[in-house]
Amino acid sequence: MKTCTKCGAPEVIIEKKHSGQRLCQDCFIQGTQQKVLKDIRKYKLIDKGDKVLMALSGGKDSVMVLDILNSLYERNIIEMTAVTIDEGIKGYREDGVRIAEDHAKRLGIEHNLVTFKDSFDTTLDDIMTSSSQRGACTYCGVFRRWILNREARDVGATKIATGHNLDDETQAILMNYLEGNIENLTRIGPKTVSRSEKFTVKIKPLREIPEKEVALYVLARELEVHFAGCPYSQESFRGEVGQFIKQLSQNHPTIMYSTLRGFDKLKPVIKKEFTKEFNMGKCTRCGEPSAHELCRACIFCIEINE
Amino acid sequence: MKFTLIIGDEQETRDFPDETTIKRVLEDMDFPLETVVVKKNGQIVLEEEIIADGDVIEVIKVIYGG
Ligand SMILES: [Zn+2]
Ligand SMILES: [Zn+2]
C-alpha cells in the first residue's frame, strides 16, 4: 500500500513522478507553502514592509498566491491589497470577479475592480467581434499590464504579485524562443525589474509550482476558485505551445523543471547581449511610461477606434 | 460494481467490473488525466485508486486550454 513518504499516513493525494515523493493532504499543503515561502526568500521577491498588490482573477493561481501571501500579511510582514481586472468577456469573467471579491472580504484585504470599459471604453468581446487585427491575448496582455501598473501606483504598491506557475513560465520561455523573440526572453524571471521607476516590480511566487499542483493545493485547502478556461485562450499560439509541453511532461516529468533551470542559467548571458538600451519617456496620450511617443495600449486604442 | 460519477454539473450511475481504477474509467472516457483532480467520497485521491460499490467519484477539470 502506498503511504505518505513524509508521515506515513495512508491517504495519499499526490505522487510526484519526478521525485518519487508521495504526500498526504496535510503534508502536501505544508510542503507546498514552505516551497513557495522558500522561493520568496531565495529570489528576494518580498521585503519586510512591502505593500503587495495581488492581481486577483479568482482563478486557482492567484487565489493560491493570495492564500500564501496572507500568512505574511497576517504576521504584519507585508501590507496587501488586491485588484481584479474585468476584461469584458461575457459568461467567463463574472464568476471570477465574485470569487475574488469574496476572498478579499474574507481576509479583510482592500480590493478594487477595474474594467477595460472604464479604462479604454471598450471590452475584449467588442474588440474581438469588430475589426481585430491582433490576437485576443495581445490586446488583453497589453491592456492588463497598463491597468496593473496604474493601479499599483494609485494604491502605493511596491510589488505586484501574479499567479504565473511553472507551466506558464516554461510556456513563455519556449514560445518566445520558438518565435525568435529573444528580447522578450530578457524579461522572463521570478522578479521583473523595469528600467522606469514608474513601473512597479512584478513577482511570481508560483514560478516553480506545476499547474496541476496549484489546482491540487486550492482543492486541498478548500478555497473557492473559478476553474474555467478563457474562451480566447485556445486560439493562441501560447495555448498550442502549452499543450505541447504538457504532452511531453507525461513521459518526461522533469521537462518543465529542466526547461526553467536551463533558461535561468542562460538568462544572464541573454540579458547582457540583448537588453535594449533606450530612454523611458512618457506616453503623450496617457502619461504612462513608454519608450516611444505612444505606449502600446494607446496605439491599440487608436487602432480600435479607426 | 456500481458507482456515481460526477463531472461538472452532470451526475450519472456507472457500471464497471470490480477492481476498476479511476484511471481506467477516465481513460475509457478519453479524459486526459493530467487536466483533472479526482475526489472519492469527498476526499482527493490518486488515479490508481480502486472504486468500490456505492462510491461517489467526482472528476474536477482543473486545467483548460494551454
Ligand atoms: Zn503526510
Ligand atoms: Zn499611452
Coordinates of N, CA and C in Angstrom, one line a residue, chain A residues 2 12-15 60 171 212 215-216 219 227-229 234 239 243 246 250, chain B residues 33-37 39 43-48 60-66:
Chain A
K2 N 0.4 2.2 -0.8 CA 1.2 3.5 -0.9 C 0.9 4.4 0.3
V12 N -3.0 9.1 0.4 CA -2.1 9.9 -0.4 C -2.8 10.7 -1.5
I13 N -2.5 11.9 -1.7 CA -3.3 12.7 -2.7 C -2.4 13.0 -3.9
I14 N -1.1 12.9 -3.8 CA -0.2 13.2 -4.9 C 1.0 12.2 -4.9
E15 N 1.4 11.8 -6.1 CA 2.6 11.1 -6.3 C 3.4 11.9 -7.3
K60 N -7.4 29.7 -10.0 CA -6.7 28.9 -8.9 C -5.3 29.6 -8.6
Q171 N 6.1 27.7 -20.8 CA 5.4 28.1 -22.0 C 5.9 29.4 -22.6
K212 N -0.8 21.7 -12.2 CA -1.6 20.7 -11.6 C -1.5 20.7 -10.0
A215 N -3.7 23.5 -8.7 CA -5.1 23.1 -8.6 C -5.3 22.2 -7.4
L216 N -4.4 21.3 -7.2 CA -4.5 20.4 -6.0 C -4.4 21.2 -4.7
L219 N -7.8 22.9 -4.0 CA -8.8 22.0 -3.7 C -8.6 21.4 -2.3
F227 N -12.6 27.6 -11.9 CA -11.9 26.7 -12.8 C -12.6 26.8 -14.2
A228 N -12.1 27.6 -15.0 CA -12.7 27.7 -16.4 C -11.6 28.2 -17.3
G229 N -11.7 27.9 -18.5 CA -10.7 28.4 -19.5 C -11.2 29.6 -20.1
Q234 N -7.7 29.2 -26.4 CA -7.4 28.1 -27.3 C -6.9 28.6 -28.7
G239 N -1.3 28.8 -26.3 CA -2.1 27.6 -26.0 C -1.5 26.4 -26.6
Q243 N 0.1 23.1 -24.6 CA -0.4 21.7 -24.8 C 0.8 20.8 -25.1
K246 N 2.8 20.1 -22.0 CA 2.1 19.2 -21.1 C 2.1 17.8 -21.6
Q250 N 4.2 14.2 -19.8 CA 3.6 12.9 -19.5 C 4.7 11.8 -19.4
Chain B
L33 N -5.9 12.6 -18.1 CA -5.6 12.5 -16.7 C -4.9 13.8 -16.1
E34 N -4.1 14.4 -17.0 CA -3.2 15.5 -16.4 C -4.1 16.8 -16.2
T35 N -5.3 16.8 -16.7 CA -6.1 18.0 -16.6 C -7.1 17.9 -15.4
V36 N -7.2 16.8 -14.7 CA -8.2 16.7 -13.7 C -7.7 16.3 -12.3
V37 N -8.5 16.7 -11.3 CA -8.3 16.2 -9.9 C -9.5 15.4 -9.6
K39 N -11.9 13.3 -6.8 CA -12.3 13.1 -5.4 C -13.1 11.8 -5.3
Q43 N -13.0 12.9 -0.8 CA -11.6 13.0 -0.5 C -10.8 13.0 -1.8
I44 N -9.7 13.9 -1.9 CA -8.9 13.8 -3.1 C -8.1 12.5 -3.0
V45 N -8.1 11.8 -4.2 CA -7.4 10.5 -4.3 C -6.5 10.4 -5.5
L46 N -5.6 9.5 -5.5 CA -4.7 9.2 -6.7 C -5.6 8.5 -7.8
E47 N -5.1 8.6 -9.0 CA -5.9 8.0 -10.1 C -5.9 6.4 -10.0
E48 N -4.9 5.9 -9.3 CA -4.8 4.4 -9.2 C -5.8 3.9 -8.2
I60 N -12.9 16.7 -11.3 CA -12.9 18.1 -11.4 C -11.9 18.5 -12.5
K61 N -12.4 19.1 -13.5 CA -11.5 19.6 -14.6 C -10.8 20.9 -14.1
V62 N -9.5 20.8 -14.0 CA -8.8 22.0 -13.4 C -7.9 22.7 -14.3
I63 N -7.6 22.1 -15.5 CA -6.7 22.7 -16.4 C -7.4 22.8 -17.8
Y64 N -7.4 24.0 -18.3 CA -8.1 24.3 -19.6 C -7.1 24.8 -20.6
G65 N -7.4 24.4 -21.8 CA -6.6 25.0 -22.9 C -5.1 24.8 -22.7
G66 N -4.4 25.9 -22.9 CA -2.9 25.8 -22.8 C -2.4 26.2 -21.5

